[in-house]
Structure formats: structure tokens, C-alpha cells
XYZ file of C-alpha atoms in Angstrom:
456
model
C -4.769 -1.933 4.821
C -4.530 2.040 5.421
C -1.807 4.109 4.481
C 0.192 5.602 7.402
C 0.510 9.294 7.517
C 3.861 10.582 8.169
C 3.798 14.069 7.579
C 6.762 15.034 5.759
C 8.344 11.750 5.353
C 9.699 10.633 2.024
C 6.928 8.405 0.165
C 7.798 5.988 -2.591
C 7.860 7.643 -6.325
C 5.068 6.606 -8.821
C 7.025 6.628 -11.837
C 6.265 3.388 -13.530
C 3.970 3.307 -16.458
C 2.378 0.730 -18.543
C 5.242 -0.044 -20.666
C 7.734 -0.295 -17.594
C 5.149 -2.333 -15.976
C 4.838 -4.828 -18.863
C 8.708 -4.795 -19.143
C 9.112 -5.790 -15.508
C 6.938 -8.692 -15.788
C 8.112 -10.058 -19.110
C 11.712 -9.604 -17.551
C 10.767 -11.850 -14.693
C 8.799 -14.465 -16.656
C 11.137 -14.899 -19.795
C 14.067 -16.090 -18.553
C 16.731 -18.745 -19.206
C 13.675 -21.228 -19.095
C 12.584 -20.328 -22.751
C 15.271 -22.385 -23.892
C 14.882 -25.778 -21.765
C 11.282 -25.800 -20.343
C 9.741 -26.443 -24.003
C 11.693 -30.206 -23.585
C 9.683 -30.762 -20.609
C 6.222 -29.951 -21.815
C 7.082 -31.808 -24.846
C 8.324 -34.969 -23.071
C 4.996 -34.336 -20.741
C 2.953 -34.296 -23.928
C 4.331 -37.715 -25.335
C 6.155 -36.087 -27.613
C 3.282 -34.650 -29.276
C 3.790 -31.220 -31.162
C 0.332 -30.537 -31.211
C -0.462 -31.265 -27.406
C 2.639 -29.529 -26.466
C 1.506 -26.479 -28.038
C -1.886 -26.786 -26.602
C -0.237 -27.028 -23.245
C 1.925 -23.730 -23.765
C -1.457 -22.038 -24.920
C -3.603 -23.458 -21.769
C -0.707 -22.364 -19.766
C -0.732 -18.853 -20.956
C -4.563 -18.545 -20.632
C -4.508 -20.013 -17.258
C -1.918 -17.230 -16.289
C -3.986 -14.443 -17.816
C -7.146 -15.357 -15.859
C -5.163 -15.511 -12.639
C -3.626 -11.982 -13.583
C -7.118 -10.715 -14.558
C -8.009 -11.367 -10.986
C -4.845 -9.453 -9.586
C -5.616 -6.580 -11.916
C -8.959 -6.154 -10.322
C -7.151 -6.859 -6.803
C -4.407 -4.390 -7.711
C -6.587 -1.734 -9.127
C -9.426 -1.738 -6.145
C -6.156 -1.594 -3.776
C -3.247 -0.091 -5.617
C -0.828 -0.134 -2.767
C 2.758 -1.188 -2.438
C 2.548 -4.961 -1.360
C 0.677 -6.753 -3.254
C -0.408 -10.304 -2.236
C 0.573 -9.302 1.369
C -2.176 -6.409 1.022
C -4.898 -8.448 -0.742
C -4.592 -11.663 1.753
C -4.772 -9.369 4.670
C -7.493 -7.535 3.653
C -9.375 -10.660 2.330
C -8.756 -13.313 5.199
C -6.825 -11.838 7.895
C -3.553 -9.780 8.417
C -1.932 -13.204 9.722
C -2.666 -14.660 6.676
C -0.908 -11.786 4.664
C 1.686 -12.046 6.709
C 2.727 -15.681 6.477
C 3.106 -15.255 2.618
C 5.148 -12.192 3.007
C 7.209 -13.592 5.928
C 8.255 -16.890 3.281
C 9.074 -14.370 0.543
C 11.048 -12.206 2.688
C 12.981 -15.145 4.228
C 13.429 -17.439 1.393
C 11.042 -16.987 -1.520
C 12.491 -13.406 -2.930
C 16.072 -14.137 -1.928
C 15.996 -17.807 -2.809
C 15.065 -16.516 -6.279
C 17.379 -13.924 -6.590
C 20.433 -15.887 -5.404
C 19.303 -18.719 -8.049
C 19.068 -16.661 -10.983
C 22.417 -14.902 -10.079
C 23.958 -18.381 -9.831
C 22.383 -19.471 -12.860
C 23.702 -16.648 -14.836
C 27.363 -17.831 -14.421
C 26.792 -21.113 -14.569
C 24.835 -20.879 -18.398
C 28.591 -19.534 -19.536
C 30.691 -22.406 -17.987
C 30.867 -23.981 -21.291
C 32.740 -20.794 -22.471
C 34.675 -19.986 -19.350
C 34.890 -22.989 -17.654
C 34.443 -21.560 -14.099
C 34.886 -23.371 -10.907
C 32.217 -23.339 -7.976
C 33.954 -20.855 -5.987
C 34.192 -18.435 -8.997
C 30.203 -18.901 -9.807
C 29.529 -18.099 -6.322
C 31.885 -14.699 -6.578
C 30.198 -13.672 -9.788
C 26.963 -14.224 -8.274
C 27.375 -12.072 -5.286
C 28.793 -9.422 -7.470
C 25.592 -9.358 -9.553
C 23.322 -9.106 -6.589
C 25.436 -6.259 -5.306
C 25.503 -4.303 -8.364
C 21.863 -4.821 -9.149
C 20.720 -3.895 -5.656
C 22.864 -0.740 -6.013
C 21.259 -0.030 -9.210
C 17.846 -0.268 -7.902
C 18.859 1.737 -4.722
C 19.491 4.866 -6.571
C 16.044 5.287 -7.702
C 12.944 3.211 -9.195
C 13.275 5.192 -12.511
C 16.717 3.728 -13.004
C 15.800 0.318 -11.707
C 12.894 0.442 -14.414
C 15.212 1.899 -16.991
C 17.427 -0.957 -16.724
C 14.684 -3.175 -16.708
C 13.573 -1.932 -20.107
C 16.665 -1.880 -21.690
C 18.081 -5.358 -21.024
C 14.094 -6.795 -21.539
C 14.318 -5.276 -25.163
C 17.683 -6.456 -25.578
C 16.889 -9.939 -24.586
C 13.825 -9.907 -26.997
C 15.488 -9.100 -30.048
C 17.340 -12.688 -30.502
C 14.445 -14.408 -29.399
C 12.369 -12.621 -32.030
C 15.515 -13.433 -34.627
C 15.157 -16.921 -33.860
C 11.514 -17.351 -33.944
C 11.240 -15.649 -37.521
C 14.372 -17.550 -38.833
C 12.654 -20.964 -37.467
C 9.319 -20.141 -38.191
C 9.770 -18.659 -42.087
C 12.922 -20.292 -42.934
C 12.329 -23.950 -41.423
C 12.435 -26.979 -43.580
C 10.077 -29.173 -41.570
C 6.376 -29.281 -41.124
C 5.649 -30.537 -37.611
C 2.703 -32.725 -36.987
C 0.040 -30.605 -35.064
C -2.601 -33.232 -34.898
C -4.296 -33.824 -31.697
C -5.051 -37.642 -32.140
C -4.195 -40.293 -29.262
C -0.539 -40.525 -28.784
C 0.574 -44.243 -27.633
C -0.311 -45.472 -24.761
C -3.344 -42.928 -24.447
C -6.184 -44.450 -25.620
C -9.126 -42.370 -24.117
C -10.349 -38.866 -23.221
C -9.390 -39.294 -19.696
C -5.840 -40.217 -20.115
C -5.324 -37.456 -22.708
C -7.046 -35.008 -20.183
C -4.349 -36.079 -17.835
C -1.433 -35.975 -20.117
C -2.188 -32.551 -21.395
C -2.799 -31.014 -17.197
C 0.820 -32.628 -16.271
C 2.440 -30.795 -19.465
C 0.618 -27.416 -18.722
C 2.243 -27.588 -14.908
C 5.650 -27.463 -16.653
C 4.396 -24.599 -18.753
C 2.946 -22.824 -15.868
C 6.713 -22.632 -14.496
C 7.833 -21.001 -17.268
C 5.027 -17.943 -16.606
C 5.992 -17.903 -12.865
C 6.537 -14.339 -11.464
C 3.229 -12.700 -13.117
C 2.246 -11.984 -9.855
C 5.214 -9.457 -8.923
C 3.964 -6.313 -10.591
C 1.450 -5.794 -7.817
C 4.098 -5.457 -5.358
C 5.199 -2.233 -6.831
C 1.689 -1.147 -7.507
C 2.154 1.816 -5.207
C 4.758 3.269 -7.466
C 2.853 3.234 -10.804
C 1.288 5.928 -12.170
C -2.282 5.926 -12.283
C -2.172 2.205 -11.357
C -6.046 1.722 -11.682
C -6.149 1.926 -15.183
C -2.208 1.050 -15.603
C -1.742 -2.350 -13.782
C -4.488 -3.823 -15.456
C -3.167 -2.932 -18.858
C 0.765 -4.074 -18.046
C -0.707 -7.596 -16.477
C -2.713 -8.240 -19.707
C -0.230 -6.947 -21.914
C 2.850 -8.803 -20.605
C 1.055 -11.959 -20.125
C -0.498 -11.931 -23.534
C 3.099 -11.136 -25.126
C 4.857 -13.877 -23.087
C 2.320 -16.491 -24.208
C 3.081 -15.577 -27.983
C 6.507 -15.457 -27.458
C 6.463 -19.175 -25.579
C 4.220 -20.796 -28.290
C 5.956 -19.346 -31.570
C 9.388 -19.928 -29.953
C 8.561 -23.597 -29.465
C 6.626 -23.769 -33.167
C 10.304 -22.550 -34.461
C 11.863 -25.485 -33.202
C 9.544 -28.032 -34.427
C 9.890 -26.011 -37.913
C 13.914 -26.388 -37.391
C 14.449 -29.530 -36.357
C 13.354 -32.966 -37.591
C 11.048 -34.810 -34.891
C 13.286 -37.841 -34.346
C 16.338 -35.193 -33.688
C 14.179 -33.770 -31.180
C 13.524 -36.614 -29.186
C 17.182 -37.934 -29.671
C 18.048 -34.943 -27.848
C 15.632 -34.849 -25.110
C 16.278 -38.393 -24.309
C 20.208 -37.399 -24.001
C 19.335 -34.602 -21.656
C 20.138 -31.888 -24.188
C 17.120 -29.844 -23.419
C 18.381 -26.617 -24.853
C 16.390 -26.998 -28.537
C 16.711 -23.399 -29.046
C 20.783 -23.496 -29.000
C 20.221 -26.394 -31.918
C 17.996 -23.954 -33.868
C 20.371 -21.202 -33.734
C 23.076 -23.368 -34.409
C 21.461 -24.700 -37.734
C 20.875 -21.333 -39.250
C 23.826 -19.394 -38.005
C 26.415 -21.997 -36.878
C 29.262 -21.337 -33.774
C 27.690 -17.578 -33.897
C 24.122 -18.998 -32.873
C 25.653 -20.422 -30.248
C 27.106 -16.992 -29.453
C 23.721 -15.453 -29.895
C 21.973 -17.934 -27.459
C 24.555 -17.579 -24.833
C 24.116 -13.743 -25.072
C 20.415 -13.878 -25.063
C 20.471 -16.327 -21.618
C 22.622 -13.891 -20.209
C 20.385 -10.787 -21.152
C 17.356 -12.883 -19.741
C 18.592 -13.459 -16.522
C 20.017 -9.828 -16.110
C 16.512 -8.859 -16.639
C 14.987 -11.454 -14.237
C 17.627 -10.380 -11.727
C 17.026 -6.895 -11.859
C 13.302 -7.196 -11.682
C 13.045 -9.592 -9.060
C 15.461 -7.339 -6.960
C 13.250 -4.267 -7.557
C 9.800 -6.214 -6.983
C 10.423 -8.325 -4.042
C 12.245 -5.642 -1.700
C 8.975 -3.634 -1.220
C 7.613 -6.622 0.857
C 9.956 -5.312 3.768
C 8.654 -1.854 3.407
C 5.200 -2.899 3.058
C 4.924 -4.902 6.526
C 7.348 -2.754 8.320
C 4.577 0.069 7.428
C 1.833 -2.027 9.371
C 4.324 -2.665 12.440
C 5.061 -6.178 11.514
C 8.865 -5.767 11.283
C 11.552 -3.613 12.782
C 10.497 0.020 11.880
C 13.805 0.701 10.234
C 12.270 -1.134 7.165
C 9.776 1.656 6.610
C 12.446 3.970 6.025
C 12.456 5.341 2.489
C 15.595 7.048 1.085
C 14.808 10.872 0.961
C 16.490 11.580 -2.073
C 16.256 8.314 -4.482
C 12.658 7.593 -2.837
C 13.426 3.717 -2.701
C 13.072 1.435 0.064
C 16.851 1.269 0.949
C 16.801 -0.734 4.112
C 14.829 -3.662 2.553
C 16.883 -3.923 -0.384
C 19.892 -3.980 1.791
C 18.632 -6.975 3.905
C 17.419 -8.596 0.406
C 20.832 -8.638 -0.646
C 22.429 -9.746 2.618
C 20.219 -12.885 2.672
C 20.399 -13.465 -0.764
C 24.238 -13.648 -0.679
C 23.853 -15.772 2.659
C 21.752 -18.457 0.480
C 24.392 -18.083 -2.356
C 26.982 -19.026 0.016
C 25.245 -21.724 2.259
C 22.614 -23.257 0.315
C 22.040 -25.620 -2.629
C 19.582 -23.270 -4.338
C 17.963 -25.922 -6.375
C 16.503 -27.635 -3.199
C 16.171 -24.172 -1.882
C 13.757 -22.843 -4.475
C 11.761 -26.197 -4.556
C 10.746 -25.621 -0.808
C 9.065 -22.369 -1.783
C 6.697 -24.135 -4.903
C 4.159 -25.479 -2.991
C 3.239 -22.666 -0.362
C 3.968 -20.186 -3.271
C 0.709 -21.897 -5.208
C -1.121 -22.046 -2.219
C -0.772 -18.218 -1.517
C -1.562 -17.540 -5.454
C -4.668 -19.565 -5.093
C -5.767 -17.849 -1.861
C -5.055 -14.420 -3.970
C -7.304 -15.390 -6.632
C -10.080 -16.586 -4.093
C -9.628 -13.143 -2.639
C -11.508 -11.867 -5.506
C -15.075 -13.227 -4.661
C -14.258 -13.205 -0.794
C -13.571 -9.450 -1.230
C -16.831 -8.996 -3.381
C -19.163 -10.245 -0.744
C -17.279 -8.560 2.302
C -16.624 -5.246 0.516
C -19.476 -5.106 -2.166
C -19.262 -1.363 -2.470
C -15.851 -0.811 -2.756
C -14.583 1.097 -5.708
C -13.448 -1.331 -8.578
C -11.695 0.367 -11.517
C -11.467 -2.726 -13.343
C -13.608 -6.162 -12.871
C -12.277 -9.285 -13.912
C -13.786 -10.400 -17.169
C -15.948 -13.320 -17.353
C -16.532 -13.571 -13.607
C -16.825 -16.001 -11.960
C -15.503 -18.402 -14.478
C -12.282 -16.505 -14.582
C -11.736 -17.414 -11.144
C -13.184 -20.926 -11.207
C -10.611 -22.072 -13.836
C -7.609 -20.668 -12.156
C -8.391 -22.120 -8.872
C -8.531 -25.318 -10.362
C -5.713 -24.996 -12.351
C -3.909 -24.114 -8.982
C -5.460 -27.042 -7.256
C -4.071 -29.314 -9.941
C -0.418 -27.837 -9.287
C -0.774 -28.460 -5.749
C -2.108 -32.062 -5.770
C 0.339 -33.061 -8.149
C 3.208 -31.290 -5.994
C 1.992 -32.800 -3.156
C 1.688 -36.487 -4.466
C 5.191 -35.871 -6.492
C 7.356 -35.058 -3.453
C 5.079 -34.978 -0.149
C 8.011 -34.144 1.923
C 9.294 -31.023 0.385
C 6.007 -29.706 0.107
C 5.402 -29.815 3.993
C 8.729 -28.471 4.522
C 7.841 -25.839 1.974
C 5.104 -24.770 4.552
C 7.455 -24.818 7.513
C 8.376 -21.118 7.185
C 4.794 -19.751 6.734
C 4.026 -21.714 10.122
C 7.266 -20.158 12.009
C 5.803 -16.779 10.927
C 2.452 -16.958 12.961
C 4.616 -17.023 15.818
C 6.755 -13.602 14.535
C 3.300 -12.247 13.442
C 2.215 -12.187 16.982
C 5.447 -10.893 18.339
C 5.443 -7.968 16.306
C 1.848 -7.322 17.237
C 2.572 -7.162 20.832
C 6.152 -5.184 19.999
C 4.075 -2.644 18.132
C 0.068 -2.753 19.353
C -2.184 -1.496 16.669
C -2.954 1.490 18.367
C 0.658 3.041 17.920
C 0.273 2.670 14.313
C -2.820 5.053 14.339
């Protein structure tokens, strides 16, 4: 992909450093899910705390291996656009566009709409919001944080840093209380749980639990979408990826270990069976009473605000990246002359997100893109060996550690996700491919509208 020269036209501003980049990813990855996904991991581990923590560790390692692949791709080609750029270079512009189109139409706006709705819903036990009020608050949140990111990536980055630090502090408090003052010694043995009599059964069980843990790390690919706005991305992008994924893995493992130290195993099993999945809330209540409930509610709000801001910042860059290549109306190539942000892309993203808030069942909508999202992550990881073969002499300031095993393990992990999703819900998985399929026709429409020779 080639940068397009526009003379004195405003360009994206390079302001994001290692700390800011790490916080963008930490803000997106550590959301409200930290309080309930651990229950699913434990449930899938047959209530074995040892295997549950192992699943969290494996999930973090798989995510780290994927991020190392993205670090090589990002350092090799530090352009705004991320996966779109890598898939276009490795395979074909059509493949890159298929990913980006579904991200612009459903993936990005759908995730933004979902988190915006989840935020007021997390507070319904305190304020008893009705459905209309939830939607109104969600729309206001989308508008507010779009405005924040409209006025400069440095402002959006500052907001991201602020809320990420604020939300991590209560999590550290809960972890500290549980780990150091918890009264229970969890059974972390890796013996065969009931009904799991052989090694194959254990592998299948752990793999199923790892899939749940991997959803908690969703969002780790998004820093690459703003690589063009990072200072010295060849060095800072790999550092930010490794730091953010490593930190998030430590937080997830320690948070769940703190739960096991704070609550008896029978109480945990009883809560999960009753559908009370927010075990972190129980820990906070154990040590701080009602104040603990308030603390968890505040932490969840901070976590979701951080995720929402990070998503709005990252996803809006796709509109700019494809318009720059003549695959969307040229208005989306516009960069605000003063604030140096893709303003038209931000506005369009806001409009689609609000439309989804008003018209869609967001849980069902989000599930439609899970399958196709995993496919594009898999293709991006495979782009590392493809580009090493096709472009052997290209500059690679950073290379994947332990290549090719890192790539192989990451590919196998994503294949497990795809196979599991397909057999679990084949209809939804196939529907998740509909938007990328439609995008092929849209691609050729814009390629005809803006021929390649017009772009050079």
C-alpha cells in the first residue's frame, strides 16, 4: 500500500507513544467482561480452579503470539489501517476491503453501540433505567466521545490514559485484598475432573475454556489501526503490543486467583449455577460491604468508558484508510486541517452506531461478526509467512520471536475458535460472512468509480 501524496493537505498527527498505545489496548481489552467471563471459564473447566487459571494463561499466551505477529506486520508497514493494509499487501486489495467493509458497517459501530448500551445497563440496579432511557444515554455517550476524538488524537489519547488508569486502580485494590487477605486456599491441582477420564478429554475441556478466555482479550488487534499516528511506530508499536497484552494477562490471572482466595469453592459454584456471574462483586462485598458494590459499579463504568473511547478512536481510521485508496467516497479521506483527525469518518461511524442502538438487538448483532472477525485475524497472522515469502528483502525492524512456531500455535488457536463457532451455531456463523461477501461487489464499484490511475 502506498501513501498518497497530497501536497500541503493535512496529514494524521503522530502523537501516540508507548504508554498511550498500551493504554488504548488495555482500555479496550479490560472492559466489564473481567467481572463475569471468569465464571464462564470456570464453568467450562468443570469448576476446576487449576484448569481455569491454566486456560487464562494459555489465552494470554495465544493472544501474545498473535500480537507478536501483528507487531512484525505493523513495524514493517506502519500505516493507518492495520489489518486492511496487511491483508491487501499479503493477498489482494479485495481481501483487505472485505475485512474493512464489515468493520465499517457492523464490526466497529456494532461494538461501539454494544458497549454504549452496556454502560447504563450496568447501573440499572441503582437507577432502574427503562429501555428508552438506556438508549438515550447510549446515544449521548457515543456523541460525547466522538466529539472528544474529533478534537484531536492527543485529546482522545489523554482521555484513554485517564480512564484506563482510573479503572485499573480499583482492580488492583480488589486483587490485593483477595490475594493477600483472602481466607481460602484454592485447589489448583490439575487432576482429572469428574467425567474427564483421559488426556484427550482434558485437552478438549481446556480448549473449550480457552475459547472463553480469548473473548476477554478481544480488541488486541486495534492498536495497528492507528499505527500511522504513533511516534516511531517501528519500535513503539511492538513494545506497546507486548506490554498491553502481558499486563492484561497478569491482571486477568490475578483477578481470578483473588476470587478463588476470597470465596469458598461451594459458594462460587452456587453463584454460577444461579446465574450470578459477577464474582468480583462478591469479593468486593466480602471485604467492604455495600461500599464494595459501589466500587465495582464505578470500576465497571470506568472500564466501559475506556473501552468505548478506545473503540471510537481506533475504528474510525478504517474509513480514512480505504478512502485514501479510492475504495470509498473521497470525502472520507478528509483530515481536519486543525485537529488532524479523520473527521468525516468519525461522524459516519457515529451515525451508524446510533442507528444500531435504535434499531438492533446488539447481542445478536455482535455475534454475527465473531466468526468473520476470527477468519480475518487468522488471515492476518498467516500474512507474516506470506509476506516473508513475497517480500523477502523488505525492511523488518521487528521480527516475530520463535518463528515459525509462534505463527503455527496462533493459527491453530484461531482454527479452534472457528471450528467451535461453526459447529456451535452454523447459521449465525454463515450470516457473519454475508457482509464481507457483499463487500466484494462494493469493492469493484469503487474500483470502477475511482480507477487506479486516478490515485497515482
